[in-house]
Short mmCIF file of C-alpha atoms and ligand atoms in Angstrom, two decimals:
data_model
loop_
_atom_site.label_atom_id
_atom_site.label_comp_id
_atom_site.label_asym_id
_atom_site.label_seq_id
_atom_site.Cartn_x
_atom_site.Cartn_y
_atom_site.Cartn_z
CA MET A 1 -9.21 29.33 16.50
CA LYS A 2 -10.47 26.36 14.53
CA VAL A 3 -8.35 23.26 14.77
CA LYS A 4 -7.58 21.68 11.42
CA ALA A 5 -5.72 18.56 10.36
CA LEU A 6 -1.98 19.07 10.08
CA ARG A 7 -0.47 19.73 6.66
CA GLY A 8 0.01 16.50 4.75
CA MET A 9 -2.32 14.54 7.05
CA GLN A 10 -5.49 13.28 5.40
CA ASP A 11 -8.87 12.40 6.77
CA LEU A 12 -10.17 9.44 4.83
CA LEU A 13 -13.89 10.10 4.57
CA PRO A 14 -16.06 6.99 4.20
CA GLU A 15 -16.04 6.91 0.37
CA LYS A 16 -12.26 7.10 0.32
CA GLN A 17 -11.79 4.78 3.29
CA ALA A 18 -13.89 2.21 1.44
CA ILE A 19 -11.32 2.21 -1.37
CA PHE A 20 -8.47 1.69 1.09
CA ARG A 21 -10.35 -1.15 2.70
CA HIS A 22 -11.05 -2.71 -0.67
CA ILE A 23 -7.36 -2.55 -1.62
CA THR A 24 -6.20 -3.91 1.73
CA SER A 25 -8.59 -6.83 1.68
CA ARG A 26 -7.90 -7.75 -1.96
CA VAL A 27 -4.14 -7.55 -1.50
CA GLY A 28 -4.30 -9.36 1.84
CA GLU A 29 -6.32 -12.21 0.32
CA LEU A 30 -3.87 -12.60 -2.53
CA LEU A 31 -0.86 -12.54 -0.21
CA ASP A 32 -2.51 -15.37 1.73
CA THR A 33 -2.68 -17.45 -1.41
CA TYR A 34 1.10 -17.18 -1.81
CA GLY A 35 1.78 -18.28 1.76
CA TYR A 36 2.52 -14.85 3.26
CA ARG A 37 1.66 -14.27 6.91
CA GLN A 38 0.77 -10.86 8.29
CA ILE A 39 2.92 -9.31 10.99
CA GLY A 40 2.00 -6.31 13.16
CA LEU A 41 4.78 -3.83 13.89
CA PRO A 42 5.09 -0.71 16.06
CA LEU A 43 4.70 2.74 14.53
CA LEU A 44 7.43 4.03 16.80
CA GLU A 45 10.98 2.70 16.78
CA SER A 46 14.36 3.78 18.00
CA THR A 47 15.76 6.51 15.71
CA HIS A 48 18.98 4.60 15.53
CA LEU A 49 17.26 1.73 13.68
CA PHE A 50 16.43 3.89 10.68
CA ALA A 51 19.70 5.82 10.68
CA ARG A 52 21.51 2.51 10.60
CA LEU A 53 19.35 0.50 8.19
CA VAL A 54 17.76 3.03 5.86
CA GLY A 55 21.04 4.94 5.75
CA ASP A 56 22.36 8.16 7.29
CA SER A 57 22.84 9.80 3.93
CA THR A 58 19.40 9.09 2.50
CA GLU A 59 16.82 11.80 1.99
CA VAL A 60 14.41 9.90 4.22
CA VAL A 61 16.75 9.91 7.22
CA GLN A 62 18.27 13.34 6.61
CA LYS A 63 15.13 15.32 5.97
CA GLN A 64 11.92 13.38 6.34
CA MET A 65 11.77 11.72 9.72
CA TYR A 66 9.42 12.64 12.53
CA THR A 67 11.93 12.31 15.35
CA PHE A 68 11.54 13.34 18.96
CA GLU A 69 12.64 12.59 22.45
CA ASP A 70 10.06 10.72 24.49
CA LYS A 71 9.43 11.42 28.15
CA SER A 72 12.28 9.20 29.25
CA GLY A 73 14.73 10.93 26.94
CA ASP A 74 14.89 8.14 24.36
CA ASN A 75 15.33 9.26 20.78
CA VAL A 76 12.43 7.80 18.81
CA THR A 77 11.03 8.10 15.28
CA LEU A 78 7.65 7.50 13.68
CA ARG A 79 8.43 4.83 11.12
CA PRO A 80 9.07 6.28 7.64
CA GLU A 81 9.03 2.80 6.07
CA GLY A 82 8.38 -0.78 7.10
CA THR A 83 11.43 -2.83 6.19
CA ALA A 84 13.72 -1.71 9.02
CA GLY A 85 11.11 -2.50 11.68
CA CYS A 86 10.25 -5.83 10.07
CA VAL A 87 13.89 -6.90 9.98
CA ARG A 88 14.30 -5.77 13.58
CA ALA A 89 11.27 -7.79 14.67
CA ALA A 90 12.26 -10.85 12.65
CA LEU A 91 15.70 -10.82 14.28
CA GLU A 92 14.37 -10.15 17.74
CA HIS A 93 12.08 -13.18 17.52
CA GLY A 94 14.47 -15.47 15.69
CA LEU A 95 12.46 -15.60 12.47
CA THR A 96 15.39 -15.32 10.10
CA PHE A 97 17.58 -18.00 11.59
CA ASN A 98 17.85 -21.00 9.25
CA GLN A 99 14.37 -20.63 7.91
CA VAL A 100 12.26 -19.27 5.14
CA GLN A 101 9.73 -16.54 5.91
CA ARG A 102 7.18 -14.74 3.80
CA LEU A 103 5.81 -11.85 5.87
CA TRP A 104 3.60 -8.88 5.12
CA TYR A 105 2.50 -5.78 6.98
CA ALA A 106 0.13 -2.89 6.39
CA GLY A 107 -0.26 0.49 7.98
CA PRO A 108 0.70 4.14 8.08
CA MET A 109 4.18 5.55 7.47
CA PHE A 110 5.33 9.08 8.25
CA ARG A 111 7.61 11.33 6.23
CA TYR A 112 7.99 15.04 6.50
CA GLU A 113 7.82 15.97 2.83
CA ARG A 114 6.19 18.63 0.69
CA PRO A 115 2.56 17.51 0.47
CA GLN A 116 0.88 17.33 -2.93
CA LYS A 117 -1.49 14.99 -4.73
CA GLY A 118 -0.23 11.47 -4.07
CA ARG A 119 2.38 12.67 -1.56
CA TYR A 120 1.43 13.05 2.07
CA ARG A 121 3.14 13.17 5.45
CA GLN A 122 1.17 10.21 6.69
CA PHE A 123 0.51 7.58 4.06
CA GLU A 124 -0.44 3.92 3.94
CA GLN A 125 1.73 1.11 2.71
CA ILE A 126 1.35 -2.61 2.28
CA GLY A 127 4.72 -4.29 2.21
CA CYS A 128 6.21 -7.73 2.27
CA GLU A 129 9.55 -9.13 3.31
CA CYS A 130 10.87 -12.56 2.40
CA PHE A 131 13.79 -14.01 4.31
CA GLY A 132 16.05 -16.95 3.61
CA MET A 133 15.70 -17.19 -0.17
CA ALA A 134 18.68 -16.13 -2.25
CA GLY A 135 17.70 -17.15 -5.77
CA PRO A 136 16.00 -15.24 -8.56
CA ASP A 137 12.94 -17.52 -8.30
CA ILE A 138 11.55 -15.69 -5.27
CA ASP A 139 12.21 -12.33 -6.97
CA ALA A 140 10.20 -13.66 -9.90
CA GLU A 141 7.41 -14.98 -7.70
CA ILE A 142 7.06 -11.60 -6.01
CA LEU A 143 6.76 -9.82 -9.35
CA LEU A 144 4.30 -12.42 -10.62
CA MET A 145 2.24 -11.91 -7.46
CA LEU A 146 2.25 -8.13 -7.87
CA HIS A 147 1.20 -8.61 -11.48
CA ARG A 148 -1.77 -10.61 -10.22
CA ILE A 149 -2.53 -7.99 -7.56
CA TRP A 150 -2.77 -5.25 -10.22
CA ALA A 151 -5.09 -7.45 -12.25
CA SER A 152 -7.27 -8.06 -9.23
CA LEU A 153 -7.48 -4.30 -8.57
CA GLY A 154 -8.19 -3.61 -12.25
CA VAL A 155 -5.15 -1.42 -12.87
CA THR A 156 -3.00 -3.70 -15.03
CA ASP A 157 -3.17 -1.35 -18.00
CA ASP A 158 -2.13 1.64 -15.91
CA VAL A 159 1.11 0.29 -14.45
CA ASN A 160 4.50 -0.66 -15.86
CA LEU A 161 7.25 -2.72 -14.31
CA GLU A 162 10.72 -1.17 -14.43
CA LEU A 163 13.55 -3.44 -13.45
CA ASN A 164 17.26 -3.10 -12.77
CA THR A 165 20.12 -4.82 -11.04
CA LEU A 166 22.49 -2.95 -8.77
CA GLY A 167 25.03 -5.77 -8.64
CA ASP A 168 26.66 -6.62 -5.38
CA THR A 169 28.43 -4.32 -2.94
CA ALA A 170 31.75 -4.14 -4.77
CA ALA A 171 30.10 -3.35 -8.09
CA ARG A 172 27.98 -0.68 -6.49
CA LYS A 173 31.09 0.85 -4.98
CA ARG A 174 33.00 0.82 -8.30
CA TYR A 175 30.04 2.40 -10.02
CA SER A 176 29.66 4.97 -7.29
CA ASP A 177 33.34 5.94 -7.72
CA ALA A 178 32.84 6.25 -11.46
CA LEU A 179 29.90 8.57 -10.89
CA VAL A 180 32.00 10.74 -8.59
CA ASP A 181 34.71 10.94 -11.27
CA TYR A 182 32.11 11.93 -13.84
CA PHE A 183 30.13 14.49 -11.84
CA SER A 184 32.92 16.13 -9.82
CA PRO A 185 34.33 18.27 -12.65
CA LYS A 186 30.74 19.31 -13.47
CA SER A 187 29.60 19.93 -9.91
CA ASP A 188 28.71 23.57 -10.67
CA GLN A 189 25.93 22.23 -12.93
CA LEU A 190 24.38 20.23 -10.07
CA ASP A 191 21.99 21.70 -7.52
CA GLU A 192 22.81 21.87 -3.84
CA ASP A 193 21.27 18.43 -3.22
CA GLY A 194 23.32 16.94 -6.03
CA ARG A 195 26.56 18.35 -4.60
CA ARG A 196 25.69 16.91 -1.20
CA LEU A 197 24.87 13.51 -2.73
CA LEU A 198 28.17 13.53 -4.60
CA LYS A 199 29.82 13.22 -1.20
CA THR A 200 27.27 11.05 0.59
CA ASN A 201 25.31 8.89 -1.88
CA PRO A 202 26.32 9.42 -5.53
CA LEU A 203 23.91 6.81 -6.93
CA ARG A 204 21.01 8.93 -5.79
CA ILE A 205 22.04 11.70 -8.20
CA LEU A 206 20.51 9.53 -10.93
CA ASP A 207 17.13 10.06 -9.28
CA SER A 208 17.36 13.85 -9.37
CA LYS A 209 14.43 15.96 -10.55
CA HIS A 210 16.74 19.01 -11.10
CA GLU A 211 16.91 20.03 -14.80
CA GLY A 212 20.64 20.84 -14.86
CA THR A 213 21.42 17.47 -13.30
CA LYS A 214 19.09 15.58 -15.61
CA ALA A 215 20.89 17.13 -18.60
CA LEU A 216 24.11 15.46 -17.45
CA LEU A 217 22.59 11.99 -17.13
CA PRO A 218 22.64 10.73 -20.74
CA ASP A 219 26.46 10.80 -20.80
CA ALA A 220 26.96 9.50 -17.28
CA PRO A 221 28.45 6.01 -16.90
CA THR A 222 25.81 3.30 -16.69
CA LEU A 223 25.65 0.73 -13.95
CA THR A 224 25.25 -2.16 -16.37
CA THR A 225 28.93 -2.27 -17.26
CA PHE A 226 29.94 -2.52 -13.59
CA VAL A 227 27.73 -5.38 -12.53
CA ASP A 228 29.61 -8.54 -11.55
CA ASP A 229 29.00 -11.92 -13.20
CA GLU A 230 27.07 -13.54 -10.36
CA ALA A 231 24.63 -10.66 -10.08
CA ARG A 232 24.36 -10.61 -13.86
CA THR A 233 23.43 -14.30 -13.93
CA HIS A 234 20.85 -13.72 -11.16
CA PHE A 235 19.34 -10.92 -13.20
CA ASP A 236 19.30 -12.90 -16.45
CA GLU A 237 17.61 -15.79 -14.69
CA LEU A 238 14.98 -13.45 -13.22
CA ARG A 239 14.29 -12.02 -16.67
CA ARG A 240 13.94 -15.50 -18.12
CA ASN A 241 11.43 -16.35 -15.42
CA LEU A 242 9.42 -13.21 -16.10
CA ASP A 243 9.40 -13.88 -19.83
CA GLN A 244 8.17 -17.39 -19.24
CA MET A 245 5.42 -16.17 -16.91
CA GLN A 246 4.52 -13.43 -19.38
CA VAL A 247 5.02 -10.58 -16.95
CA PRO A 248 5.95 -7.57 -19.08
CA TYR A 249 8.78 -5.28 -17.91
CA VAL A 250 11.38 -2.84 -19.15
CA VAL A 251 14.95 -2.70 -17.92
CA ASN A 252 15.69 0.80 -16.64
CA PRO A 253 19.31 1.27 -15.57
CA ARG A 254 18.37 4.49 -13.75
CA ILE A 255 16.30 2.72 -11.11
CA VAL A 256 18.51 2.83 -8.00
CA ARG A 257 15.89 3.18 -5.20
CA GLY A 258 16.09 5.77 -2.47
CA LEU A 259 17.19 3.61 0.42
CA ASP A 260 20.76 2.49 0.97
CA TYR A 261 20.21 -1.16 1.61
CA TYR A 262 19.45 -2.59 -1.82
CA ASN A 263 21.61 -4.96 -3.86
CA ARG A 264 21.01 -6.96 -7.03
CA THR A 265 17.34 -6.81 -8.07
CA VAL A 266 15.52 -3.50 -7.75
CA PHE A 267 12.16 -2.65 -9.29
CA GLU A 268 9.44 -0.06 -9.45
CA TRP A 269 5.91 -0.25 -10.76
CA THR A 270 5.12 3.16 -12.20
CA THR A 271 2.06 4.83 -13.66
CA ASP A 272 1.49 7.77 -15.99
CA THR A 273 -1.89 8.48 -14.45
CA LEU A 274 -0.72 10.40 -11.36
CA GLY A 275 1.58 13.11 -12.67
CA SER A 276 4.96 13.23 -10.98
CA GLN A 277 3.93 10.94 -8.09
CA GLY A 278 4.28 8.04 -10.49
CA THR A 279 5.66 5.19 -8.40
CA VAL A 280 3.02 2.94 -6.87
CA CYS A 281 5.28 0.15 -5.66
CA GLY A 282 8.98 -0.28 -5.16
CA GLY A 283 11.21 -2.99 -3.89
CA GLY A 284 14.14 -5.26 -4.37
CA ARG A 285 16.73 -7.37 -2.70
CA TYR A 286 18.74 -6.47 0.43
CA ASP A 287 20.84 -9.44 1.28
CA ARG A 288 23.09 -7.67 3.80
CA LEU A 289 20.42 -6.02 5.89
CA VAL A 290 19.90 -8.79 8.45
CA GLU A 291 23.65 -9.02 9.04
CA GLU A 292 23.85 -5.24 9.26
CA LEU A 293 21.53 -5.40 12.24
CA GLY A 294 23.63 -8.02 13.96
CA GLY A 295 21.94 -11.21 12.79
CA ARG A 296 23.45 -14.18 11.05
CA SER A 297 23.47 -13.35 7.34
CA ALA A 298 20.15 -14.11 5.64
CA PRO A 299 19.12 -13.14 2.12
CA ALA A 300 16.06 -10.93 1.90
CA VAL A 301 13.79 -9.41 -0.71
CA GLY A 302 10.62 -7.35 -0.46
CA PHE A 303 8.49 -4.47 -1.64
CA ALA A 304 6.19 -1.72 -0.44
CA MET A 305 3.19 -0.35 -2.30
CA GLY A 306 1.61 3.03 -1.65
CA LEU A 307 -2.11 2.73 -0.98
CA ASP A 308 -2.78 6.45 -1.31
CA ARG A 309 -1.59 6.44 -4.90
CA LEU A 310 -3.44 3.22 -5.71
CA ALA A 311 -6.57 4.71 -4.16
CA LEU A 312 -6.27 7.74 -6.45
CA MET A 313 -6.03 5.37 -9.41
CA LEU A 314 -9.17 3.54 -8.29
CA GLU A 315 -11.21 6.65 -7.53
CA ASN A 316 -13.12 6.54 -10.82
CA LYS A 317 -13.21 2.75 -11.07
CA PHE A 318 -14.27 1.49 -7.71
CA VAL A 319 -17.94 1.63 -6.76
CA PRO A 320 -18.19 1.44 -2.97
CA PRO A 321 -20.90 -0.84 -1.61
CA ALA A 322 -24.16 0.83 -0.59
CA GLU A 323 -24.61 1.81 3.03
CA ALA A 324 -27.50 -0.67 3.29
CA ASP A 325 -29.04 -3.63 1.47
CA VAL A 326 -32.14 -3.56 3.64
CA PHE A 327 -33.50 -0.48 5.40
CA ILE A 328 -36.00 -0.97 8.22
CA VAL A 329 -38.69 1.64 8.44
CA SER A 330 -40.73 1.57 11.65
CA GLU A 331 -43.21 3.38 13.80
CA GLN A 332 -41.97 4.47 17.19
CA VAL A 333 -44.06 1.77 19.01
CA ALA A 334 -42.63 -0.91 16.76
CA ARG A 335 -39.00 0.08 17.36
CA PRO A 336 -38.08 -2.87 19.63
CA GLN A 337 -39.59 -5.25 17.06
CA ALA A 338 -37.65 -3.47 14.29
CA LEU A 339 -34.39 -4.07 16.14
CA VAL A 340 -35.29 -7.75 16.60
CA VAL A 341 -36.17 -8.19 12.92
CA ALA A 342 -32.90 -6.52 11.93
CA GLU A 343 -30.95 -8.99 14.07
CA LYS A 344 -32.82 -11.91 12.47
CA LEU A 345 -31.87 -10.62 9.03
CA ARG A 346 -28.21 -10.33 9.99
CA ASN A 347 -28.36 -13.93 11.25
CA TRP A 348 -30.13 -15.04 8.09
CA ARG A 349 -27.50 -13.86 5.64
CA THR A 350 -23.90 -13.21 6.62
CA GLY A 351 -22.67 -9.80 5.54
CA LEU A 352 -26.14 -8.44 4.78
CA ARG A 353 -26.15 -4.70 5.44
CA VAL A 354 -29.19 -3.88 7.55
CA VAL A 355 -29.85 -0.33 8.72
CA THR A 356 -32.70 0.48 11.08
CA HIS A 357 -34.13 3.92 11.37
CA CYS A 358 -33.44 5.27 14.85
CA GLY A 359 -34.94 8.38 16.42
CA ASP A 360 -38.00 10.36 15.41
CA GLY A 361 -39.29 10.63 11.88
CA LYS A 362 -42.44 10.14 9.88
CA PHE A 363 -42.60 7.35 7.29
CA LYS A 364 -42.04 9.85 4.50
CA SER A 365 -38.71 11.05 5.86
CA GLN A 366 -37.70 7.49 6.73
CA PHE A 367 -38.30 6.44 3.13
CA LYS A 368 -36.12 9.30 1.93
CA LYS A 369 -33.34 7.96 4.15
CA ALA A 370 -33.98 4.43 2.93
CA ASP A 371 -33.63 5.63 -0.64
CA ALA A 372 -30.44 7.56 0.10
CA SER A 373 -28.93 4.54 1.81
CA GLY A 374 -28.89 2.69 -1.48
CA ALA A 375 -30.92 -0.17 -0.01
CA GLN A 376 -32.66 -2.50 -2.47
CA VAL A 377 -35.59 -3.03 -0.21
CA ALA A 378 -37.35 -1.56 2.82
CA VAL A 379 -38.95 -3.63 5.55
CA ILE A 380 -41.82 -1.73 7.17
CA ILE A 381 -43.00 -2.45 10.68
CA GLY A 382 -45.89 -0.47 12.11
CA GLU A 383 -48.46 -1.03 14.81
CA SER A 384 -50.69 -3.12 12.53
CA GLU A 385 -47.76 -5.35 11.54
CA ILE A 386 -46.93 -5.99 15.19
CA GLN A 387 -50.49 -6.97 15.97
CA ALA A 388 -50.72 -9.30 12.99
CA GLY A 389 -47.22 -10.74 13.35
CA THR A 390 -46.37 -9.58 9.82
CA VAL A 391 -43.92 -7.30 8.04
CA THR A 392 -44.33 -5.29 4.86
CA VAL A 393 -41.61 -5.67 2.26
CA LYS A 394 -41.25 -2.87 -0.26
CA PRO A 395 -38.79 -3.10 -3.15
CA LEU A 396 -37.15 0.30 -3.57
CA ARG A 397 -35.51 0.01 -6.98
CA GLY A 398 -37.95 -1.82 -9.26
CA GLN A 399 -41.57 -1.60 -10.26
CA SER A 400 -42.91 -4.37 -8.03
CA ASP A 401 -45.46 -3.61 -5.33
CA GLN A 402 -45.04 -3.95 -1.63
CA GLN A 403 -46.33 -7.09 0.04
CA THR A 404 -47.31 -7.84 3.61
CA VAL A 405 -46.34 -11.33 4.71
CA ASN A 406 -46.01 -13.33 7.91
CA GLU A 407 -42.70 -12.65 9.54
CA SER A 408 -41.72 -16.28 8.99
CA ASP A 409 -42.05 -15.77 5.20
CA MET A 410 -40.00 -12.56 5.18
CA ALA A 411 -36.71 -14.22 4.28
CA ASP A 412 -38.06 -15.92 1.17
CA LEU A 413 -39.56 -12.71 -0.10
CA LEU A 414 -36.40 -10.74 0.63
CA ALA A 415 -34.30 -13.32 -1.16
CA GLN A 416 -36.28 -12.55 -4.33
CA CYS A 417 -35.95 -8.78 -3.89
CA LEU A 418 -32.21 -8.88 -3.22
CA GLU A 419 -31.21 -10.85 -6.29
P1 LIG B 501 8.95 8.70 -4.26
O1 LIG B 501 10.07 8.63 -5.24
O2 LIG B 501 7.62 8.94 -4.91
O3 LIG B 501 9.24 9.67 -3.15
P2 LIG B 501 9.94 6.58 -2.62
O4 LIG B 501 11.00 5.95 -3.43
O5 LIG B 501 10.32 7.55 -1.57
O6 LIG B 501 8.83 7.25 -3.59
P3 LIG B 501 9.38 4.12 -1.19
O7 LIG B 501 10.17 4.48 -0.01
O8 LIG B 501 9.91 3.11 -2.11
O9 LIG B 501 9.00 5.46 -2.01
O10 LIG B 501 7.91 3.69 -0.74
C1 LIG B 501 7.13 2.75 -1.48
C2 LIG B 501 5.86 3.39 -1.99
O11 LIG B 501 5.20 4.13 -0.98
C3 LIG B 501 6.08 4.40 -3.10
O12 LIG B 501 6.22 3.77 -4.33
C4 LIG B 501 4.81 5.22 -3.03
O13 LIG B 501 3.75 4.56 -3.71
C5 LIG B 501 4.52 5.24 -1.56
N1 LIG B 501 4.96 6.50 -0.96
C6 LIG B 501 6.22 6.85 -0.59
N2 LIG B 501 6.23 8.09 -0.05
C7 LIG B 501 4.94 8.52 -0.07
C8 LIG B 501 4.28 9.71 0.37
N3 LIG B 501 4.93 10.69 0.95
N4 LIG B 501 2.93 9.81 0.18
C9 LIG B 501 2.23 8.80 -0.40
N5 LIG B 501 2.80 7.66 -0.82
C10 LIG B 501 4.13 7.51 -0.67
MG1 LIG B 502 10.36 9.62 -1.47
#
């Protein structure tokens, strides 16, 4: 029997991996420029952490977690998201106590869902968490930063910011009760999930993809009327900030987010280019989360973006770098010299991609490989070059002829060819 990858688990072949790397390095560089510091977090955490922080009644905890008992009988879960672990780590190391933190993380998350394009069981996220800042200014800065990130990735025109406020706990509760009053008499028109959510997490009904449920939504009470004054002011201030910074958005009162812990600001960046897997980034404020985990209360806000979906959006835009800039073609006897020359070239110019031919192969087949590598230029080293202390430099993409020069003049010649 052939062993294949598990359902929903992707192999990222080099072309695809290059896109992920591009996204991660671009986003990482931009996060640096806003004062964020990267934090590394375990993939495996106590199951209890997610049940408690993400919420027992959420789809993620109820249906999507990879949970098992480890060899010592501890109940553990492969992280389905990054916030819970980040808050746990921040608390454990005293990072939230009386201080401001801007943290980010990157890496795989695991959710047992129905795999389809843009939805996998292992997927990559980059997320950030900010602690200790309660005002709308940090919410605005985050959205401004994301706006810049999309520009840097070249997807500004493909994404839209949808924004909402959930109000504070009491408002959320009043609204939740109103939804129960509205949906209960119509529960036969909901699907099974909807009826379950009516008891466990009524706000999530607004997110439903079920047609019968969606038909009931236009007449359902809207959150807006329930939001308290303080949260309203926070939201108005955020919107003013965004207007001033010229970050476009629409207010969408149906954005409630899937995880239990949000309050006040919530947002999603969505795209029409990926069918129904349209959310590329989601986040918001969760001011009670730190306290929920036993810490002294600290306001918090953050987001997570899905790299797999961003990578799909970049597939036709991003040109991965060639395998090589310089390809070294050599005769078998000149192989040690070829390796030495390659090292010199890597010392000469940082980041230069130098590939040497290894193994057997006539010049003709080596040149085919040089061509396929995308290299601009080949450096040829044969027996005669060794004896004369020279190399032959052959441009692969233009009309110019090859030239044999002293090894000490190689760099100058290459500099011309690589322009
Ligand atoms: P969705 O509504 O698409 O299921 P979500 O609300 O569950 O998304 P979040 O928990 O907010 O997603 O995660 C943040 C981002 O991570 C999403 O916007 C998406 O880009 C990405 N993401 C979430 N689940 C998956 C998945 N199974 N496969 C690929 N990317 C995902
Ligand atoms: Mg989901």
